[in-house]
Amino acid sequence: MKAYDEKHVKNIVLLGAPKSGKTTLSETMLFEAGIINKRGTIEENSTISDYHDIEHERGNSVYATLLHTEWKDYKINIIDTPGLEDFIGEVIAAIRVSDTAVMLLNAQYGVEAGTELIWDYVDKYRKPTLLAVNQLDAELANFNKTVEDAARVFGHGVTIVQYPVSTGPGFNAIIDLLKMTLYRFSETGGKPEKLPIPDEEKARAAQLHNELVEKAAENDDALMELYFEKGSLDEDELRKGIKIGMLQHQVFPVFCLSAKKDMGSGRLMGFIDNVAPSAREMPAELTTGKKSVPCDPAGPTGIFVFKTLQEPHIGRLSFFKVVSGEIKAGMELINENTNSAERISQLFIADGKNRNAVERLQAGDIGCTLKLKNTLTNHTLGDKNFPGEITPIVFPAPKVRVAIEAKNKGDDEKLSEVLAEIHMEDPTLSVEFNRELKQVILHGQGELHLQVTKWRLENIYKMQVAFLPARIPYRETIQKPALATWRHKKQSGGAGQFAEVFMEIEPWYEGMPPYKAHPVRETEEIDLSWGGKLVFNNCIVGGAIDNRFLPSILKGVMEKMEEGPLTGSYVRDIRVSIYDGKMHPVDSNDISFKIAGMMAFREAFHQAAPQLLEPVFDLELVAPDVMMGDIMSELQSHRSIITGMDTLNSNQVIKARTPQAEIDKLFAGLRNITQGKAKLTTQFAAYVPVPADLQKKLSENYKEELTV
């Protein structure tokens, strides 16, 4: 294919809610440019973008897919993204490497659930943005309301560049305010007829054109002077002003589409060619060492890997953006993250599952390569002159979790390997081998995210797995002091075992007074790896127990604290004082005192008003004011305690404290009642006592498990 320099490559990402038409638009753009001869459809599972089996099964995009088209001497790289929040990692990575965001808005519904979440990342990265109002041919299409919604969410930068003459099934004409021309489409769409603006639309067109001129002029002093001087701006000056405004993240041009009928896509592509910035015009990338890396084909060669995908029968595909210099097939580069060498054996331009081999790619372009051994998502490859690791993408923390196990126990090792591979592809999905809970925990962005992972395991990796409730990392402690004595005596011919331990345990808290019931000879304070503290007092006098046996008693106590008497959970915040005991000159040994210490601790624990603690999290929830009633009810039904409320623009901010045992169910409930419009963040807060009835139930369940 033709080689394009950094000034003639445009990288766009298609964003929007589910069913807003992203995949259909990408298909239409490829068709308009002649890359494909026939447009596929989502209904027929024939689009270039959504080619994975899971996408065919669900009828939604699950992966961000790289495509390209060529339009009037420009190459446009297109990344079609999922619209569901569960796959936000795919969206974030695509935004990160794009140079222009094209946000699709369904004219029937305006700014939908999930769009505001996507906008947060577009805004974070300050990406130049186009707004494309799609499905203007739908029965309920409302262009004006959609633009009003957009202005409310995206701000005063929303600027109409096109508007429809009419909407609904009869939609076939767009008035372009940049060219001051009417575009009329035939029933089959495609290239429109260019006509003068009708008399009945001239007043509105003139008013909106003037608003466009003012918006273009206000971002540049020279253009503002021209505007004051001439009273207007010509088309080239308008383009210049709009581009400056887009680069400053101050102008968001609005375009009109019916992607399904191929109406408006050609004009959108022309605008992307002529106005949307190239990578060379975007701010330079930064390394983790804060060094600037301009998009310069003459600079040192460096690529940034933003996506990794394991394809059946092909292997690992690495998608990258050329940050600087020029990359050629056969090059050897250094992984800046691992300091290992990687050979770029082949280079490809991707169109869904189709890959076209190329010899080289220049700065600003996007491509992919095969079978990099030690390179993962967020890694940087560069030549010896490249200044270092490009600042990585920050992915959101997981929101929900589930325990996973192989149905065939012989597949446990394979499951671990496969889950590690899936995490490599999707950093928003994490795997935890939890020793405390004795479970493998899968953390994801939502229930659908986890279910798609299960589908992949069963259909691609051919592994049967089960999802189980993830256990809660409870803690155990005590509420009052207690005494216990335990004698361990065992005689089985020959040397026996003997140890007797007198112990007092107390609740420990910071700043508690010294132990006074018996003289303390030595104190050991242990910061427990699972949180909290154990204070161990040696109060033995007169040699009742030899000092060499005290570490064995402590070891017995620690072992029981690792599997508490109530529920088998870790024990914390206890002071143990050994004040008396007995030993035998022949039969006493370390194992005897370890057992005696463990059993004395267990006996004392049951007499010390045992208390089960549960982890609670601080929640911050941002949602529209009209939803507050349902949200408050949902929070209270999951044992949440409201800790504060505030306002943020048109939203309410609720702060609450919720037990971890309720968070997964709460997250699902909130997503359902808010239609995904609520933004929820969580952070571990503390361990607090569980209600008495729940403690009793959990303790009884543990006893039943031990008898099975």
XYZ file of C-alpha atoms in Angstrom:
708
model
C 0.000 0.000 0.000
C 1.006 3.640 -0.324
C 3.364 4.998 2.358
C 2.007 7.985 4.291
C 4.069 10.525 6.198
C 3.177 11.807 9.661
C 1.266 14.787 8.225
C -1.099 12.586 6.224
C -2.034 10.029 8.884
C -5.094 10.710 11.017
C -5.857 8.458 13.993
C -9.470 8.488 15.180
C -11.357 6.530 17.807
C -15.091 5.875 17.490
C -16.792 6.243 20.870
C -20.340 6.099 22.155
C -23.017 4.145 23.946
C -24.065 0.658 22.794
C -26.106 0.754 19.553
C -25.034 4.315 18.771
C -23.693 3.093 15.416
C -19.906 2.984 15.810
C -19.391 -0.330 14.016
C -21.858 0.608 11.267
C -20.046 3.919 10.728
C -16.654 2.217 10.511
C -18.079 -0.181 7.918
C -19.525 2.735 5.928
C -16.226 4.622 6.022
C -14.360 1.622 4.611
C -17.023 1.227 1.924
C -16.972 4.908 0.964
C -13.197 4.755 0.513
C -13.367 1.607 -1.613
C -11.528 -0.559 0.916
C -14.486 -2.972 0.809
C -16.977 -3.538 -2.026
C -19.990 -4.347 0.113
C -21.012 -3.145 3.536
C -21.513 -5.839 6.145
C -24.123 -5.618 8.892
C -24.177 -6.429 12.584
C -27.341 -8.483 12.065
C -25.576 -10.721 9.527
C -22.332 -10.911 11.553
C -20.490 -9.664 8.481
C -18.814 -6.419 9.579
C -15.049 -6.009 9.349
C -14.865 -4.683 12.894
C -16.934 -7.069 15.046
C -15.382 -10.340 13.924
C -14.999 -12.303 17.170
C -17.473 -15.116 17.931
C -18.465 -13.559 21.253
C -19.342 -10.314 19.444
C -21.485 -12.236 16.961
C -23.206 -14.041 19.810
C -23.917 -10.876 21.798
C -24.509 -8.443 18.945
C -22.209 -5.891 20.638
C -18.562 -4.918 20.351
C -16.423 -6.486 23.069
C -12.983 -5.565 21.734
C -11.501 -2.371 20.352
C -10.755 -3.151 16.706
C -8.209 -1.434 14.489
C -9.198 -0.578 10.888
C -7.933 1.829 8.274
C -9.187 3.684 5.244
C -7.652 5.967 2.633
C -9.474 9.140 1.696
C -8.188 11.846 -0.645
C -4.440 11.398 -0.024
C -4.896 10.767 3.696
C -4.779 7.552 5.665
C -7.327 7.368 8.473
C -6.661 4.769 11.183
C -9.957 3.932 12.890
C -10.365 2.223 16.257
C -13.906 0.967 16.776
C -14.583 0.562 20.506
C -17.154 -1.187 22.715
C -19.872 0.945 24.267
C -20.349 -1.015 27.481
C -18.688 0.103 30.714
C -17.529 -3.473 31.394
C -15.007 -3.110 28.565
C -13.776 0.360 29.490
C -10.155 -0.813 29.340
C -10.465 -1.316 25.580
C -11.897 2.193 25.279
C -9.230 3.887 27.407
C -6.348 2.310 25.479
C -7.893 3.401 22.168
C -8.422 6.974 23.408
C -4.836 7.093 24.636
C -3.288 6.465 21.188
C -5.852 8.309 19.075
C -5.471 11.905 17.930
C -9.176 12.665 17.478
C -12.193 11.264 19.304
C -15.387 10.864 17.280
C -18.225 10.640 19.790
C -21.379 9.142 18.288
C -24.683 10.276 19.756
C -27.876 8.411 18.949
C -30.345 11.101 17.798
C -33.184 9.144 19.412
C -31.710 9.181 22.930
C -29.178 12.024 23.144
C -26.313 11.562 25.586
C -26.908 8.039 26.880
C -25.803 6.006 29.874
C -22.091 5.358 29.747
C -21.290 8.255 27.404
C -20.390 10.514 30.328
C -17.954 7.899 31.657
C -16.248 7.714 28.259
C -16.161 11.509 28.098
C -14.270 11.612 31.400
C -11.348 9.842 29.706
C -11.557 11.922 26.520
C -11.458 15.004 28.724
C -8.625 13.613 30.857
C -6.423 13.118 27.801
C -7.599 16.431 26.266
C -8.329 14.761 22.936
C -9.687 16.846 20.038
C -13.302 15.753 19.689
C -15.969 15.581 16.981
C -19.604 14.909 17.863
C -21.490 12.887 15.262
C -25.276 12.836 15.707
C -26.227 9.508 14.151
C -29.491 7.737 13.252
C -31.177 10.959 12.179
C -33.408 8.778 9.982
C -34.944 7.055 13.030
C -38.579 7.677 13.930
C -37.771 9.335 17.280
C -34.720 11.293 16.130
C -34.425 14.738 17.723
C -31.353 16.701 16.629
C -31.987 19.803 18.727
C -32.502 17.884 21.972
C -29.388 15.805 21.293
C -27.306 18.966 20.840
C -28.770 20.420 24.039
C -27.834 17.230 25.908
C -24.344 17.412 24.446
C -23.897 21.034 25.555
C -24.987 20.100 29.068
C -22.453 17.257 29.300
C -19.548 18.436 27.122
C -19.826 22.182 27.748
C -20.004 25.381 25.709
C -17.495 24.046 23.158
C -20.283 22.104 21.394
C -20.471 23.865 18.009
C -22.901 23.021 15.204
C -21.118 22.574 11.852
C -24.039 20.756 10.219
C -27.741 20.446 10.925
C -30.468 18.315 9.281
C -33.251 19.915 7.245
C -35.580 17.341 8.780
C -35.283 14.188 10.861
C -37.087 10.865 10.886
C -37.624 8.360 8.064
C -37.577 11.202 5.511
C -34.102 12.427 6.518
C -32.054 13.024 3.373
C -30.546 16.527 3.562
C -27.878 18.275 5.635
C -26.950 21.952 5.694
C -23.199 22.387 6.069
C -22.331 25.661 7.813
C -18.648 25.495 6.947
C -19.294 25.363 3.210
C -22.766 26.992 3.421
C -24.108 24.278 1.161
C -27.027 21.883 1.282
C -26.163 18.209 0.752
C -29.043 16.095 -0.510
C -28.731 12.315 -0.579
C -30.468 9.725 -2.698
C -32.284 6.847 -1.020
C -29.127 4.725 -1.199
C -26.915 7.438 0.303
C -23.328 7.799 -0.868
C -22.167 10.914 -2.682
C -24.703 13.739 -2.190
C -25.986 16.397 -4.549
C -24.676 19.888 -3.641
C -27.368 22.569 -3.695
C -27.907 26.154 -2.522
C -29.443 26.572 0.916
C -33.258 26.905 0.530
C -34.789 30.289 1.279
C -36.707 28.972 4.280
C -33.425 27.826 5.907
C -31.260 30.845 5.089
C -31.991 32.770 8.286
C -31.217 29.830 10.557
C -28.154 28.851 8.531
C -26.831 32.430 8.658
C -27.313 32.620 12.431
C -25.554 29.283 13.062
C -22.807 30.181 10.583
C -22.125 33.378 12.527
C -21.937 31.380 15.758
C -19.458 29.027 14.070
C -17.351 31.967 12.901
C -17.287 33.462 16.395
C -16.311 30.130 17.921
C -13.507 29.659 15.373
C -12.196 33.201 15.890
C -12.173 33.244 19.676
C -9.359 30.695 19.941
C -6.740 32.678 18.007
C -5.810 36.367 18.286
C -4.913 36.725 14.598
C -8.236 35.229 13.522
C -10.085 37.435 15.985
C -8.465 40.506 14.414
C -9.464 39.276 10.938
C -13.005 38.702 12.161
C -13.257 42.232 13.554
C -11.728 43.611 10.364
C -13.847 41.687 7.815
C -16.898 40.804 9.901
C -16.513 37.170 8.884
C -13.978 34.441 8.061
C -13.564 32.475 4.841
C -13.637 28.679 4.716
C -9.862 28.206 5.120
C -9.800 30.601 8.058
C -12.716 28.773 9.625
C -10.868 25.456 9.280
C -7.803 26.949 10.898
C -9.805 28.368 13.817
C -11.727 25.136 14.365
C -8.493 23.113 14.371
C -6.936 25.452 16.928
C -10.067 25.176 19.074
C -10.034 21.378 18.805
C -6.361 21.215 19.798
C -7.119 23.430 22.782
C -10.058 21.157 23.665
C -12.356 24.178 23.361
C -14.343 23.398 20.178
C -16.353 20.212 19.584
C -17.810 20.347 16.043
C -21.199 18.660 15.524
C -21.871 16.603 12.359
C -24.961 14.806 11.041
C -25.144 11.149 10.029
C -27.163 8.196 9.071
C -24.341 5.680 9.027
C -26.728 2.876 8.129
C -27.933 4.715 4.999
C -24.453 6.071 4.185
C -25.517 9.681 4.557
C -22.949 12.195 5.826
C -19.989 9.843 6.281
C -18.056 11.178 3.282
C -18.272 14.769 4.517
C -17.183 13.638 7.998
C -14.161 11.886 6.483
C -13.320 14.996 4.469
C -13.380 17.080 7.648
C -11.133 14.550 9.398
C -8.685 14.834 6.486
C -8.704 18.635 6.289
C -9.205 19.759 9.876
C -8.694 17.012 12.484
C -5.110 17.161 13.781
C -2.451 14.642 12.866
C -0.136 13.042 15.433
C 2.557 15.563 14.438
C 0.290 18.405 15.580
C -0.547 16.811 18.936
C 1.441 17.429 22.126
C 4.623 15.365 22.342
C 4.581 12.101 24.273
C 6.356 12.013 27.628
C 8.552 9.313 29.104
C 8.256 8.262 32.732
C 11.399 10.347 33.225
C 9.503 13.424 31.913
C 11.473 13.582 28.662
C 9.571 14.924 25.658
C 9.274 12.692 22.571
C 7.966 14.654 19.535
C 6.217 12.796 16.717
C 9.174 13.161 14.336
C 9.996 10.632 11.582
C 13.637 11.755 11.780
C 13.795 11.081 15.527
C 14.901 7.894 17.300
C 12.636 4.916 16.626
C 10.160 4.096 19.372
C 6.780 2.357 19.534
C 4.199 2.157 22.332
C 2.170 -1.073 22.688
C -1.395 -0.194 23.664
C -3.140 -3.530 23.141
C -2.235 -7.217 23.206
C -4.471 -9.928 21.795
C -4.074 -13.703 21.748
C -5.571 -14.981 18.485
C -6.334 -18.697 17.997
C -3.974 -20.347 15.477
C -1.958 -17.130 15.157
C -0.508 -16.321 18.573
C 0.143 -13.032 20.275
C -0.685 -9.849 18.375
C 0.781 -6.581 19.630
C -0.865 -3.338 18.508
C 1.300 -0.244 18.683
C 1.610 3.400 17.792
C 4.867 4.639 16.275
C 5.790 7.388 18.705
C 8.904 8.557 16.889
C 11.149 7.648 13.979
C 10.388 4.914 11.484
C 9.920 1.214 12.138
C 10.840 -1.394 9.533
C 10.266 -5.129 9.296
C 13.358 -6.964 10.555
C 14.348 -4.265 13.064
C 15.637 -5.199 16.497
C 14.488 -2.926 19.320
C 14.986 -2.858 23.076
C 12.036 -3.222 25.431
C 12.411 -0.168 27.677
C 10.397 -1.880 30.436
C 12.272 -5.194 30.586
C 15.575 -4.266 28.885
C 15.213 -7.309 26.612
C 15.708 -7.344 22.837
C 12.741 -7.888 20.496
C 12.908 -8.520 16.772
C 10.101 -7.048 14.673
C 9.806 -9.852 12.155
C 6.679 -8.566 10.390
C 4.637 -5.374 10.253
C 0.930 -5.208 9.470
C -1.866 -2.750 8.851
C -4.940 -4.289 10.477
C -8.530 -4.308 9.275
C -10.288 -6.454 11.833
C -9.044 -9.999 11.421
C -7.419 -9.123 8.098
C -3.797 -8.033 8.190
C -1.895 -6.503 5.301
C 1.904 -6.752 5.478
C 3.907 -3.529 5.080
C 7.635 -2.875 5.066
C 7.661 0.236 7.248
C 5.539 2.620 9.303
C 6.401 6.206 10.182
C 5.916 8.293 13.305
C 2.233 8.802 14.105
C 1.021 5.634 12.388
C -0.627 2.631 14.046
C 0.055 -1.008 13.206
C 0.579 -4.439 14.687
C 3.147 -7.212 14.785
C 3.259 -10.882 15.758
C 4.886 -12.975 18.457
C 6.812 -10.493 20.566
C 8.164 -12.690 23.353
C 8.556 -10.323 26.291
C 6.384 -7.364 25.334
C 2.977 -6.661 26.836
C 0.421 -3.857 26.896
C 1.937 -0.551 28.101
C 5.463 -1.547 27.048
C 7.753 0.676 24.978
C 10.198 -0.592 22.360
C 12.939 1.692 21.114
C 16.334 1.865 19.473
C 19.513 2.693 21.406
C 18.803 6.442 21.152
C 15.211 6.326 22.378
C 14.913 8.248 25.680
C 12.993 5.684 27.752
C 9.634 4.211 28.713
C 6.554 6.093 27.472
C 4.155 7.064 30.274
C 1.847 4.039 30.602
C -1.933 3.954 30.391
C -3.582 4.015 33.824
C -6.441 1.531 33.834
C -9.299 1.673 36.369
C -9.328 -0.646 39.365
C -11.708 -3.628 39.212
C -15.183 -3.170 40.656
C -16.535 -6.710 41.126
C -15.049 -10.098 41.929
C -15.820 -13.791 41.793
C -14.021 -17.003 42.764
C -13.086 -19.273 39.887
C -12.032 -22.905 39.770
C -11.517 -25.552 37.107
C -14.221 -28.210 37.116
C -11.489 -30.733 36.322
C -8.962 -30.437 39.165
C -6.246 -31.610 36.797
C -6.661 -28.306 34.917
C -5.699 -26.097 37.881
C -2.207 -25.359 36.577
C -3.450 -24.749 33.056
C -6.139 -22.422 34.391
C -3.492 -20.335 36.153
C -1.521 -20.010 32.919
C -4.575 -19.083 30.868
C -5.787 -16.486 33.374
C -2.340 -14.895 33.353
C -2.536 -14.750 29.562
C -5.993 -13.151 29.630
C -4.792 -10.557 32.164
C -1.920 -9.792 29.800
C -4.493 -8.937 27.129
C -6.874 -7.109 29.462
C -5.222 -5.211 32.339
C -8.647 -4.267 33.745
C -9.145 -7.944 34.610
C -6.908 -9.133 37.443
C -6.294 -12.525 39.014
C -5.520 -13.061 42.689
C -4.373 -16.349 44.169
C -5.632 -15.668 47.693
C -3.919 -17.810 50.296
C -6.111 -16.509 53.090
C -9.406 -17.271 51.355
C -8.049 -20.425 49.681
C -9.571 -19.272 46.407
C -8.533 -17.936 43.036
C -10.303 -14.577 42.767
C -11.121 -12.996 39.423
C -11.585 -9.203 39.569
C -13.358 -7.369 36.739
C -15.234 -4.232 35.724
C -18.698 -5.760 35.949
C -20.705 -8.967 35.814
C -20.720 -8.979 32.004
C -16.947 -8.549 31.940
C -16.579 -11.654 34.110
C -19.131 -13.639 32.077
C -17.313 -12.846 28.814
C -14.093 -14.059 30.427
C -15.854 -17.311 31.363
C -17.098 -17.619 27.782
C -13.552 -17.214 26.477
C -12.199 -19.852 28.848
C -14.838 -22.347 27.774
C -15.021 -21.595 24.044
C -11.514 -20.501 23.081
C -9.339 -22.281 25.648
C -11.712 -25.278 25.968
C -11.660 -25.261 29.777
C -14.728 -25.933 31.896
C -14.760 -23.572 34.879
C -17.124 -22.704 37.692
C -17.799 -19.317 39.243
C -18.315 -19.345 43.010
C -19.017 -16.573 45.520
C -15.763 -14.971 46.592
C -15.222 -15.385 50.315
C -14.864 -12.351 52.554
C -11.582 -11.799 54.441
C -13.127 -11.549 57.890
C -11.024 -10.957 60.993
C -11.525 -12.246 64.550
C -10.746 -10.542 67.843
C -11.978 -10.455 71.464
C -13.884 -7.980 73.620
C -12.799 -8.823 77.198
C -9.929 -10.503 79.090
C -9.985 -14.256 79.722
C -7.801 -16.870 81.458
C -7.088 -20.389 80.294
C -4.850 -23.293 81.265
C -3.933 -26.183 79.048
C -1.980 -29.287 79.924
C -0.655 -31.325 77.047
C 0.353 -34.835 78.097
C 1.033 -37.772 75.840
C 2.669 -41.102 76.696
C 3.193 -43.699 73.991
C 6.143 -45.769 75.173
C 9.567 -44.238 75.330
C 9.833 -40.468 75.564
C 6.484 -38.766 76.100
C 5.188 -35.216 75.656
C 4.379 -32.825 78.478
C 3.687 -29.112 78.732
C 1.373 -26.944 80.816
C 0.666 -23.284 80.021
C -1.191 -20.622 82.013
C -2.315 -17.774 79.763
C -4.283 -14.554 79.925
C -5.505 -12.807 76.762
C -6.885 -9.271 76.449
C -8.134 -7.024 73.632
C -5.180 -4.931 72.450
C -5.519 -1.294 71.431
C -3.034 1.491 70.786
C -1.971 3.194 73.998
C -3.387 0.545 76.391
C -1.785 0.503 79.861
C 0.973 -2.023 80.658
C 0.035 -5.499 81.868
C 0.002 -5.448 85.701
C -1.497 -8.751 86.839
C 1.985 -10.317 86.827
C 5.516 -8.910 86.428
C 6.494 -8.724 82.764
C 10.011 -9.976 82.050
C 9.968 -9.500 78.292
C 7.519 -8.155 75.681
C 7.452 -8.873 71.963
C 5.240 -6.750 69.663
C 4.386 -8.314 66.317
C 2.835 -6.346 63.453
C 0.689 -8.957 61.759
C 0.933 -9.245 57.972
C -2.879 -9.297 57.746
C -3.281 -6.164 59.867
C -3.447 -5.465 63.552
C -1.005 -6.530 66.245
C -0.089 -9.327 68.652
C 1.631 -8.348 71.914
C 3.298 -11.331 73.648
C 4.313 -10.974 77.310
C 6.663 -13.383 79.068
C 5.679 -13.222 82.738
C 7.321 -16.490 83.850
C 9.203 -16.335 87.139
C 11.067 -18.968 89.087
C 11.799 -21.074 86.008
C 8.326 -22.624 85.807
C 8.853 -22.773 82.034
C 12.299 -22.629 80.541
C 12.915 -19.585 78.333
C 13.765 -21.807 75.393
C 10.136 -22.980 75.257
C 8.590 -19.472 75.035
C 9.150 -19.210 71.243
C 7.289 -22.514 70.829
C 4.316 -21.191 72.820
C 4.330 -18.060 70.643
C 4.443 -20.237 67.515
C 1.387 -22.183 68.712
C -0.505 -18.938 69.378
C 0.440 -17.588 65.937
C -0.724 -20.756 64.197
C -4.127 -20.505 65.853
C -4.282 -16.782 64.962
C -3.829 -17.739 61.311
C -6.984 -19.859 61.550
C -9.207 -18.323 64.169
C -11.590 -20.378 66.330
C -14.783 -18.630 65.135
C -14.647 -18.876 61.349
C -11.082 -19.848 60.479
C -10.273 -16.194 59.717
C -7.152 -14.332 60.792
C -7.107 -13.101 64.418
C -5.824 -9.616 65.285
C -5.313 -7.107 68.084
C -4.726 -9.345 71.111
C -2.308 -9.178 74.044
C -1.187 -12.605 75.320
C 0.524 -12.976 78.688
C 2.125 -16.290 79.759
C 2.303 -16.090 83.556
C 2.798 -19.686 84.755
C 3.186 -23.272 83.667
C 4.892 -26.582 84.231
C 7.442 -28.686 82.408
C 8.958 -32.151 82.722
C 12.722 -32.690 82.760
C 12.459 -35.490 80.169
C 9.134 -35.252 78.322
C 8.933 -31.488 77.709
C 9.932 -30.336 74.245
C 9.126 -27.654 71.656
C 6.197 -29.488 70.077
C 4.580 -30.030 73.461
C 4.675 -26.323 74.348
C 3.547 -25.337 70.864
C 0.444 -27.535 71.250
C -0.204 -26.328 74.790
C 0.112 -22.686 73.717
C -2.245 -23.199 70.781
C -4.912 -24.965 72.843
C -4.710 -22.515 75.749
C -5.185 -19.650 73.310
C -8.194 -21.371 71.760
C -9.824 -21.967 75.136
C -9.206 -18.417 76.321
C -10.474 -16.978 73.024
C -13.890 -18.654 73.386
C -14.255 -17.169 76.891
C -13.208 -13.636 75.860
C -16.419 -12.563 74.065
C -15.172 -13.351 70.536
C -15.967 -10.720 67.927
C -16.021 -11.235 64.180
C -14.926 -8.206 62.123
C -15.763 -7.512 58.501
C -14.044 -5.217 55.988
C -16.017 -2.106 55.086
C -15.346 0.250 52.208
C -15.880 3.951 51.733
C -18.043 4.551 48.664
C -18.420 7.725 46.652
C -21.347 7.733 44.275
C -22.067 10.452 41.710
C -25.471 10.280 40.030
C -28.248 12.523 38.672
C -30.407 14.162 41.319
C -33.626 12.548 40.054
C -32.305 9.087 40.933
C -31.556 9.809 44.592
C -34.650 8.118 46.032
C -33.979 4.761 44.400
C -30.248 5.002 45.116
C -30.775 5.678 48.833
C -33.124 2.696 49.083
C -30.610 0.464 47.321
C -27.787 1.576 49.619
C -29.810 0.962 52.763
C -30.848 -2.497 51.577
C -27.152 -3.437 51.494
C -26.280 -2.327 55.048
C -24.728 0.936 53.870
C -24.344 3.873 56.247
C -24.593 7.290 54.597
C -21.671 9.459 55.728
C -22.204 12.571 53.631
C -23.953 14.238 50.688
C -22.952 17.056 48.357
C -23.817 18.495 44.941
C -21.684 18.519 41.796
C -23.176 20.410 38.838
C -26.493 18.651 38.163
C -25.477 15.554 40.118
C -25.606 14.473 43.729
C -22.541 13.045 45.446
C -23.292 10.452 48.115
C -20.649 9.118 50.477
C -21.379 5.891 52.292
C -19.693 3.054 54.134
C -20.607 -0.433 52.935
C -19.520 -3.952 53.987
C -17.456 -5.760 51.368
C -19.909 -8.662 51.560
C -22.544 -6.377 50.013
C -20.491 -4.466 47.441
C -20.836 -6.804 44.454
C -24.626 -6.994 44.849
C -24.819 -3.259 45.473
C -22.794 -2.495 42.346
C -25.121 -4.627 40.199
C -28.211 -3.057 41.764
C -26.965 0.513 41.286
C -25.984 -0.131 37.683
C -29.477 -1.460 37.029
C -31.477 1.356 38.653
C -29.247 4.148 37.260
C -28.884 2.573 33.802
C -25.133 2.897 34.173
C -25.258 6.659 34.787
C -23.842 6.436 38.311
C -20.091 6.656 38.877
C -18.963 4.574 41.827
C -15.541 4.494 43.460
C -14.562 2.409 46.474
C -11.692 2.384 48.927
C -10.998 0.109 51.874
C -11.842 1.908 55.119
C -11.611 -0.352 58.182
C -12.631 -3.558 59.925
C -15.792 -3.238 62.013
C -17.879 -5.702 64.074
C -20.444 -7.712 62.146
C -24.038 -7.858 63.455
C -24.556 -10.540 66.111
C -26.985 -12.590 64.001
C -24.569 -12.664 61.079
C -21.672 -13.659 63.368
C -23.707 -16.552 64.725
C -24.631 -17.718 61.230
C -21.061 -17.548 59.936
C -19.692 -19.359 62.993
C -22.246 -22.152 62.640
C -21.450 -22.499 58.937
C -17.762 -22.855 59.789
C -18.467 -25.582 62.336
C -20.525 -27.468 59.738
C -17.679 -27.240 57.222
C -15.268 -28.721 59.773
C -17.524 -31.738 60.348
C -17.972 -32.512 56.656
